[in-house]
Amino acid sequence: MKTQKNKTLYWLQSGGCSGDSMSILNLNSPDLFSFFSMLSIDVLWHPSLSTITYTEHDQMLEEIVAGERKLDILCVEGNVVMGPDGSGMFDTFRGKPKKDLLQQLAQVADVVVAVGTCASFGGFGSYEGDDIAGIGLQQHHNTQGGFLGKDFHSKKGLQVINLPGCPIHPKALESVLNLVARNLPVELGANNTPKCYYAPTVHQGCTRNEHHEYKVEENMFGEEGCMFFHLGCKGPTTHASCNTHLWNDVNSKTRAGVPCFGCTNTTFPHPSPFFETPTIAGTPLHLPEGVDRAYYLAYKDMAAEAAPQRLKKREE
Amino acid sequence: MAKKITLNVPLNRVEGDLDINVTIEDGVIVEAKSIGTLYRGFENILQGRVALDSLVVTPRICGICSVTHLCAAVDALENAQNITPPAQAVRLRNLSLLSETIQSDIRQFFLMFMGDFTNEFYQDAPFYQEATHHYEPFKGASSKEALKKTTEILKVVAIIGGQWPHTSHIVPGGISTLPSLLELTVAQNHIEEIISWYEQNVLGCSLEAFSKIESVESFMYHLEENAETDIARFTRYAEYAQLFKIGKTSQNFLSYGTVHNPLNPSERLIKAGVIIEGKFEELDVSKIYEDISHSWYKQVNVKQKPFDGVTQPDMKSEDGYTWAKAPRYAKKVMQTGPLAQALVNGDKLLTSLNDKYGDCAYVRELARILRPAIHLKYARQDIQGAIESFGDMSYNQAVEEFSGEGVGLVEAARGALGHWVRVKHGKIENYQIITPTAWNGSPQDLEGNRGAWENALIGLECRDIKNPMEMGHVVRSFDPCLVCTVHAIDMQDSKQKYKFKIGL
């Protein structure tokens, strides 16, 4: 057994777009490379960044799978491709389905991290009729289990840590690796997502909240008001820190007039239209968590009456 | 007796999964097949969704050029509905796309291309220590600095569109938001910061001074005078690695053009066009078709127009070796990317480099790291324009249900990207995407012509089959993006369903 003082990390890309890798490259202060070195994490392999030869990579994988080389952290980006017909051959590595390699690596890793919504819950290509038949590592949409099964525990006795987001916010990965590298526990909440990043809703911290408060709701793009009632914004029903830890350190989609598409949710990208809010009697079908519809309606009507002119001025 | 081997090389530091299957005879590549090993089925995911959903779905095709897919999706919907966006929206769109492309060019050069020179393959090269100091993965001083700068330029996209990657701020009729004057001036500072880093470290002179270098001689003189720049180091390493001699495929180039004129959005300031066997022609979209003769599709219509593209799997098609279709332009295999963009636009320096050395791996990669010299000037112009026009309308269209068809043509970092959409009563009936990597990494066609990088590999000497560095240089000089290859997969056995032969 080769001993490693540093923690080792292997990054596997499966059915995905590389967007999570691109997103974590945007980590700032420290930058991603300094971050790994500060936490003493050795990146054994990242497909976009490593320069070892393919023969060295083959050798490395053999050693890891045989338990001769320690694997502390396995990060998986992209969903597990099961198609066609359960063969997994729509996504291969060295002629074999990549899901087989993933299964082997998951058995020897101390911690398994699902990076992004596709790896966590299935994401793109995970719906009935989608060719690739993608599933999440340990969860498929709302159902526990996924590829590894609901009883799976990593060598350290942990279930898969889900870091959804399309793409992942760099802070979500940073916060988890901060804890893992320091041997601190990662407290998981709903859907096995770490509370440290996923406890807040996207709505919290949105600069359009005052408009939301007074029901100043927009019907079209390019305005300053809230997008919850008509434009499909899922900020109040989606858990992520987009508006508390800003994207690229400067902004968020909702602040820039783009509705939250609920990309950290288990059912993203649900087949219903993105830019429309499903409603009942003019009120969103999906209300913020734990809210009583009758009280909500009463509150919204009164709030609209109380709305100050400075917020309403664009409304005819 | 010639020693003949077949080798399957998984190639990393490309976006997505790529295998190159090569036959090597006496150390020289005699046959090459490009195999995307990941199928994603995005075109089918789009069918039946409401038209605007393409603004959310298509950026997810590619994490590295998500804004580009967004632009193409919007371009196609605007084309179908005959919508012209307002000038201020055009400036902010230009800035979004330029920033993403600048980011991509810099990351590809520093993180994906230069790292090869720190591989043990070059341990006896005179530059090995220097290259390791500057470009070693995760550690190299220049690579780390370049990574930081790319996060800066992406702040421009985030200021305008909320985040990068995967935002949807560009919408038919304009953009979704009005950045404040404070935000626009901050964006301007970010752009100036990148310009200053790029001038000092990559070029060795100002953008203006560099634009006056038009001949090979004056370029080489500039490199001698500025030996401690990234382009000078790259040129020294390239000379040693013989990148001036390898990787040539053809003199057929395709560019859709980019940077829209805010006052006349249909005009592209970096112009569109094709070069066929060295001769410029105006772009004629109707000459684009996809050849499926070597692909696993029903051979009823071997040459398909994109609007009528059908995806009917048929494992019995005898010549098939891939699910990738082969896009062609008037029967020609085209290469696309920064070099094509520069040549089509009449760039003097790259034209003279191409005249002298051809479309070798060196010139193709150099074109990529020189492109920000052009793009940053347009970014500077557009942010200034946006600040001067602050307060102008940036959205002019209400969303309406419609029927029709449209095409969106955009220059991605990797080259020509096209979206073809047909909408019926507000829903997507058919969506076809032809990516730059589909052009560059296509399979053979009916006439037996290999795809661009397949052809570039033929005749290449491969010194160490365990570490085929030359192949890596040649293919990476095209900056492949396999995650974009929306319908590519390898299935080689013609008899048995779902039996795949990938490997030796």
Tab-separated table of C-alpha atoms in Angstrom, chain A residues 7-294:
chain	number	residue	atom	x	y	z
A	7	LYS	CA	-5.707	13.509	0.463
A	8	THR	CA	-6.187	12.214	-3.038
A	9	LEU	CA	-8.977	13.161	-5.421
A	10	TYR	CA	-10.070	11.499	-8.648
A	11	TRP	CA	-12.489	13.341	-10.940
A	12	LEU	CA	-14.655	11.190	-13.198
A	13	GLN	CA	-16.712	12.766	-15.977
A	14	SER	CA	-19.644	10.754	-17.239
A	15	GLY	CA	-22.843	11.923	-18.968
A	16	GLY	CA	-22.414	15.672	-18.693
A	17	CYS	CA	-21.346	18.873	-20.361
A	18	SER	CA	-18.167	19.700	-18.363
A	19	GLY	CA	-20.036	22.706	-17.002
A	20	ASP	CA	-19.313	21.741	-13.401
A	21	SER	CA	-15.596	21.573	-14.123
A	22	MET	CA	-15.797	24.928	-15.855
A	23	SER	CA	-17.702	26.373	-12.924
A	24	ILE	CA	-15.270	25.278	-10.222
A	25	LEU	CA	-12.443	26.823	-12.249
A	26	ASN	CA	-14.130	30.124	-11.351
A	27	LEU	CA	-13.361	29.703	-7.677
A	28	ASN	CA	-11.689	32.851	-6.429
A	29	SER	CA	-9.644	33.752	-3.367
A	30	PRO	CA	-8.085	31.278	-3.373
A	31	ASP	CA	-8.163	30.190	-7.005
A	32	LEU	CA	-8.887	26.502	-7.608
A	33	PHE	CA	-5.248	25.449	-7.978
A	34	SER	CA	-4.136	27.259	-4.815
A	35	PHE	CA	-7.190	25.874	-3.050
A	36	PHE	CA	-6.183	22.268	-3.763
A	37	SER	CA	-2.639	22.927	-2.657
A	38	MET	CA	-3.680	24.766	0.545
A	39	LEU	CA	-5.921	21.862	1.534
A	40	SER	CA	-3.171	19.360	0.620
A	41	ILE	CA	-5.416	17.670	-1.917
A	42	ASP	CA	-3.572	15.860	-4.694
A	43	VAL	CA	-5.669	15.720	-7.821
A	44	LEU	CA	-4.740	12.301	-9.184
A	45	TRP	CA	-6.743	12.885	-12.333
A	46	HIS	CA	-8.981	15.478	-13.857
A	47	PRO	CA	-9.777	14.844	-17.530
A	48	SER	CA	-9.531	18.509	-18.520
A	49	LEU	CA	-6.378	19.296	-16.600
A	50	SER	CA	-4.105	16.298	-16.078
A	51	THR	CA	-1.111	15.680	-18.336
A	52	ILE	CA	-0.123	12.136	-17.433
A	53	THR	CA	-0.161	9.765	-20.391
A	54	TYR	CA	-3.046	7.438	-21.066
A	55	THR	CA	-0.896	4.439	-20.180
A	56	GLU	CA	0.008	5.998	-16.822
A	57	HIS	CA	-3.662	6.739	-16.296
A	58	ASP	CA	-4.599	3.110	-17.033
A	59	GLN	CA	-1.971	1.999	-14.527
A	60	MET	CA	-3.231	4.447	-11.905
A	61	LEU	CA	-6.782	3.187	-12.263
A	62	GLU	CA	-5.619	-0.407	-11.847
A	63	GLU	CA	-3.820	0.504	-8.633
A	64	ILE	CA	-6.770	2.430	-7.231
A	65	VAL	CA	-9.288	-0.285	-8.022
A	66	ALA	CA	-6.974	-2.958	-6.560
A	67	GLY	CA	-6.727	-0.936	-3.366
A	68	GLU	CA	-2.996	-0.375	-3.862
A	69	ARG	CA	-3.404	3.336	-4.139
A	70	LYS	CA	-5.536	5.283	-1.713
A	71	LEU	CA	-8.512	7.218	-3.014
A	72	ASP	CA	-9.872	9.682	-0.474
A	73	ILE	CA	-12.325	11.634	-2.596
A	74	LEU	CA	-14.145	10.520	-5.733
A	75	CYS	CA	-15.888	13.364	-7.541
A	76	VAL	CA	-18.330	12.368	-10.268
A	77	GLU	CA	-19.601	14.908	-12.801
A	78	GLY	CA	-22.480	14.002	-15.105
A	79	ASN	CA	-25.138	11.336	-14.779
A	80	VAL	CA	-24.629	7.593	-14.948
A	81	VAL	CA	-25.472	6.606	-18.504
A	82	MET	CA	-27.482	3.378	-18.570
A	83	GLY	CA	-28.591	3.409	-22.211
A	84	PRO	CA	-29.048	1.740	-24.557
A	85	ASP	CA	-31.059	-1.040	-22.941
A	86	GLY	CA	-29.164	-0.924	-19.654
A	87	SER	CA	-25.811	-1.574	-21.348
A	88	GLY	CA	-24.272	1.811	-20.543
A	89	MET	CA	-22.557	1.802	-23.926
A	90	PHE	CA	-23.596	5.347	-24.775
A	91	ASP	CA	-20.726	6.415	-22.498
A	92	THR	CA	-17.624	4.283	-22.580
A	93	PHE	CA	-14.098	4.302	-21.295
A	94	ARG	CA	-11.517	1.998	-22.862
A	95	GLY	CA	-14.304	0.140	-24.638
A	96	LYS	CA	-16.283	-0.625	-21.499
A	97	PRO	CA	-19.279	1.166	-20.044
A	98	LYS	CA	-18.096	3.966	-17.821
A	99	LYS	CA	-20.654	2.964	-15.223
A	100	ASP	CA	-18.565	-0.158	-14.531
A	101	LEU	CA	-15.507	1.948	-13.754
A	102	LEU	CA	-17.638	4.205	-11.580
A	103	GLN	CA	-18.934	1.209	-9.628
A	104	GLN	CA	-15.373	0.014	-9.000
A	105	LEU	CA	-14.109	3.412	-7.916
A	106	ALA	CA	-17.076	4.033	-5.617
A	107	GLN	CA	-16.231	0.837	-3.716
A	108	VAL	CA	-12.714	1.981	-2.827
A	109	ALA	CA	-13.240	5.707	-2.224
A	110	ASP	CA	-13.473	7.125	1.281
A	111	VAL	CA	-15.935	9.789	0.209
A	112	VAL	CA	-18.072	9.915	-2.953
A	113	VAL	CA	-19.264	13.304	-4.130
A	114	ALA	CA	-21.904	13.795	-6.841
A	115	VAL	CA	-20.964	17.060	-8.538
A	116	GLY	CA	-23.889	18.813	-10.208
A	117	THR	CA	-27.536	17.908	-10.716
A	118	CYS	CA	-26.934	15.223	-13.357
A	119	ALA	CA	-24.643	13.236	-11.027
A	120	SER	CA	-26.905	13.873	-8.023
A	121	PHE	CA	-30.383	13.219	-9.406
A	122	GLY	CA	-30.145	12.324	-13.108
A	123	GLY	CA	-30.632	15.735	-14.705
A	124	PHE	CA	-30.515	15.996	-18.491
A	125	GLY	CA	-31.377	12.746	-20.236
A	126	SER	CA	-32.998	11.218	-17.145
A	127	TYR	CA	-36.629	11.357	-18.247
A	128	GLU	CA	-38.774	8.618	-19.724
A	129	GLY	CA	-37.945	8.314	-23.396
A	130	ASP	CA	-34.573	10.069	-23.152
A	131	ASP	CA	-32.064	8.024	-25.135
A	132	ILE	CA	-29.229	7.870	-22.627
A	133	ALA	CA	-31.395	6.775	-19.659
A	134	GLY	CA	-29.256	8.753	-17.241
A	135	ILE	CA	-29.593	8.302	-13.484
A	136	GLY	CA	-28.033	9.895	-10.430
A	137	LEU	CA	-25.359	8.229	-8.333
A	138	GLN	CA	-27.597	7.426	-5.384
A	139	GLN	CA	-30.871	9.108	-6.235
A	140	HIS	CA	-33.104	9.258	-9.287
A	141	HIS	CA	-35.257	12.394	-9.182
A	142	ASN	CA	-37.102	12.006	-5.854
A	143	THR	CA	-36.325	8.352	-5.333
A	144	GLN	CA	-33.413	7.155	-3.233
A	145	GLY	CA	-31.263	4.462	-4.780
A	146	GLY	CA	-30.001	5.632	-8.146
A	147	PHE	CA	-27.052	3.769	-9.589
A	148	LEU	CA	-25.287	2.721	-6.400
A	149	GLY	CA	-28.421	1.730	-4.494
A	150	LYS	CA	-29.932	3.213	-1.359
A	151	ASP	CA	-27.815	1.055	0.944
A	152	PHE	CA	-24.517	2.158	-0.538
A	153	HIS	CA	-22.004	3.567	1.913
A	154	SER	CA	-18.486	4.604	1.005
A	155	LYS	CA	-15.479	3.158	2.813
A	156	LYS	CA	-15.841	5.865	5.415
A	157	GLY	CA	-19.463	4.842	5.961
A	158	LEU	CA	-20.985	7.809	4.157
A	159	GLN	CA	-23.741	8.008	1.603
A	160	VAL	CA	-23.080	9.917	-1.582
A	161	ILE	CA	-22.803	13.646	-0.883
A	162	ASN	CA	-25.036	15.369	-3.428
A	163	LEU	CA	-23.961	18.779	-4.707
A	164	PRO	CA	-26.706	19.648	-7.194
A	165	GLY	CA	-26.742	22.719	-9.398
A	166	CYS	CA	-26.615	23.156	-13.140
A	167	PRO	CA	-23.824	23.917	-12.906
A	168	ILE	CA	-22.552	23.434	-9.369
A	169	HIS	CA	-21.744	26.680	-7.594
A	170	PRO	CA	-17.997	26.668	-6.848
A	171	LYS	CA	-18.754	27.470	-3.195
A	172	ALA	CA	-20.753	24.252	-2.851
A	173	LEU	CA	-17.703	22.165	-3.696
A	174	GLU	CA	-15.401	24.444	-1.726
A	175	SER	CA	-17.509	24.155	1.419
A	176	VAL	CA	-17.580	20.348	1.303
A	177	LEU	CA	-13.891	19.910	0.513
A	178	ASN	CA	-13.060	22.366	3.298
A	179	LEU	CA	-14.745	20.006	5.745
A	180	VAL	CA	-13.506	16.734	4.244
A	181	ALA	CA	-9.899	17.931	4.091
A	182	ARG	CA	-10.052	18.918	7.765
A	183	ASN	CA	-11.681	15.607	8.705
A	184	LEU	CA	-14.760	17.488	9.889
A	185	PRO	CA	-18.233	15.983	9.474
A	186	VAL	CA	-20.396	17.105	6.554
A	187	GLU	CA	-23.921	17.584	7.833
A	188	LEU	CA	-26.434	16.485	5.228
A	189	GLY	CA	-29.997	17.733	4.865
A	190	ALA	CA	-32.756	16.905	2.392
A	191	ASN	CA	-31.689	14.702	-0.535
A	192	ASN	CA	-28.267	14.233	1.055
A	193	THR	CA	-27.188	17.768	0.235
A	194	PRO	CA	-24.866	19.558	2.685
A	195	LYS	CA	-26.747	22.056	4.815
A	196	CYS	CA	-23.849	24.494	4.736
A	197	TYR	CA	-24.639	25.428	1.142
A	198	TYR	CA	-28.167	24.157	0.455
A	199	ALA	CA	-30.118	25.286	3.523
A	200	PRO	CA	-31.119	28.751	2.187
A	201	THR	CA	-33.463	29.255	-0.746
A	202	VAL	CA	-32.468	31.053	-3.929
A	203	HIS	CA	-35.106	33.615	-3.011
A	204	GLN	CA	-33.196	34.658	0.116
A	205	GLY	CA	-30.996	37.582	-0.761
A	206	CYS	CA	-32.563	38.251	-4.159
A	207	THR	CA	-32.492	41.979	-4.925
A	208	ARG	CA	-36.030	41.709	-6.315
A	209	ASN	CA	-37.435	40.736	-2.944
A	210	GLU	CA	-39.059	44.077	-2.270
A	211	HIS	CA	-41.021	43.693	-5.492
A	212	HIS	CA	-41.983	40.188	-4.419
A	213	GLU	CA	-43.101	41.516	-1.046
A	214	TYR	CA	-45.587	43.898	-2.667
A	215	LYS	CA	-46.603	41.585	-5.502
A	216	VAL	CA	-45.052	43.699	-8.209
A	217	GLU	CA	-44.830	40.855	-10.695
A	218	GLU	CA	-43.508	40.994	-14.274
A	219	ASN	CA	-45.040	39.552	-17.412
A	220	MET	CA	-42.128	40.232	-19.707
A	221	PHE	CA	-38.347	40.368	-19.747
A	222	GLY	CA	-36.275	43.457	-19.211
A	223	GLU	CA	-38.086	44.771	-16.130
A	224	GLU	CA	-37.049	45.072	-12.494
A	225	GLY	CA	-39.839	43.261	-10.675
A	226	CYS	CA	-40.403	39.780	-9.350
A	227	MET	CA	-40.647	36.796	-11.710
A	228	PHE	CA	-42.359	34.311	-9.353
A	229	PHE	CA	-45.987	34.751	-10.448
A	230	HIS	CA	-45.634	34.745	-14.238
A	231	LEU	CA	-42.118	34.136	-15.550
A	232	GLY	CA	-41.499	30.756	-13.974
A	233	CYS	CA	-39.039	31.809	-11.255
A	234	LYS	CA	-38.522	28.990	-8.753
A	235	GLY	CA	-36.375	30.979	-6.329
A	236	PRO	CA	-38.771	30.603	-3.375
A	237	THR	CA	-39.021	26.822	-3.810
A	238	THR	CA	-35.391	26.034	-4.607
A	239	HIS	CA	-32.597	25.417	-2.148
A	240	ALA	CA	-29.208	26.917	-2.974
A	241	SER	CA	-27.099	29.889	-1.926
A	242	CYS	CA	-27.154	31.666	-5.324
A	243	ASN	CA	-28.168	34.977	-3.767
A	244	THR	CA	-26.041	34.707	-0.640
A	245	HIS	CA	-22.839	33.496	-2.311
A	246	LEU	CA	-22.991	35.291	-5.610
A	247	TRP	CA	-22.011	33.724	-8.907
A	248	ASN	CA	-18.590	34.688	-10.192
A	249	ASP	CA	-18.520	36.819	-7.027
A	250	VAL	CA	-20.750	39.460	-8.593
A	251	ASN	CA	-24.301	38.467	-9.479
A	252	SER	CA	-27.053	35.887	-9.761
A	253	LYS	CA	-29.541	34.967	-12.473
A	254	THR	CA	-32.561	36.375	-10.647
A	255	ARG	CA	-30.775	39.661	-10.028
A	256	ALA	CA	-30.111	39.810	-13.775
A	257	GLY	CA	-33.763	39.256	-14.679
A	258	VAL	CA	-33.396	35.565	-15.465
A	259	PRO	CA	-35.861	33.387	-13.560
A	260	CYS	CA	-34.491	30.684	-11.292
A	261	PHE	CA	-35.064	27.421	-13.176
A	262	GLY	CA	-34.800	25.330	-10.027
A	263	CYS	CA	-31.617	23.692	-11.234
A	264	THR	CA	-30.701	22.227	-7.841
A	265	ASN	CA	-34.084	20.492	-7.588
A	266	THR	CA	-34.373	16.734	-7.868
A	267	THR	CA	-36.569	16.912	-10.975
A	268	PHE	CA	-34.561	19.422	-13.019
A	269	PRO	CA	-35.017	19.786	-16.036
A	270	HIS	CA	-38.683	18.916	-15.542
A	271	PRO	CA	-40.585	18.840	-18.879
A	272	SER	CA	-42.901	21.790	-18.088
A	273	PRO	CA	-42.024	25.164	-19.669
A	274	PHE	CA	-39.217	27.122	-17.981
A	275	PHE	CA	-40.438	30.668	-18.504
A	276	GLU	CA	-44.031	30.164	-17.342
A	277	THR	CA	-45.418	29.796	-13.820
A	278	PRO	CA	-48.101	27.144	-13.508
A	279	THR	CA	-50.937	28.814	-11.633
A	280	ILE	CA	-54.238	28.161	-9.887
A	281	ALA	CA	-56.615	31.122	-9.999
A	282	GLY	CA	-53.744	33.475	-10.780
A	283	THR	CA	-51.511	32.250	-7.960
A	284	PRO	CA	-48.475	30.013	-8.409
A	285	LEU	CA	-49.307	26.333	-8.124
A	286	HIS	CA	-46.156	25.783	-6.083
A	287	LEU	CA	-46.042	28.183	-3.161
A	288	PRO	CA	-43.020	28.753	-0.927
A	289	GLU	CA	-42.407	25.808	1.421
A	290	GLY	CA	-44.851	25.476	4.291
A	291	VAL	CA	-47.097	28.344	3.218
A	292	ASP	CA	-50.895	28.115	3.619
A	293	ARG	CA	-52.609	29.002	0.341
A	294	ALA	CA	-55.547	30.881	1.821
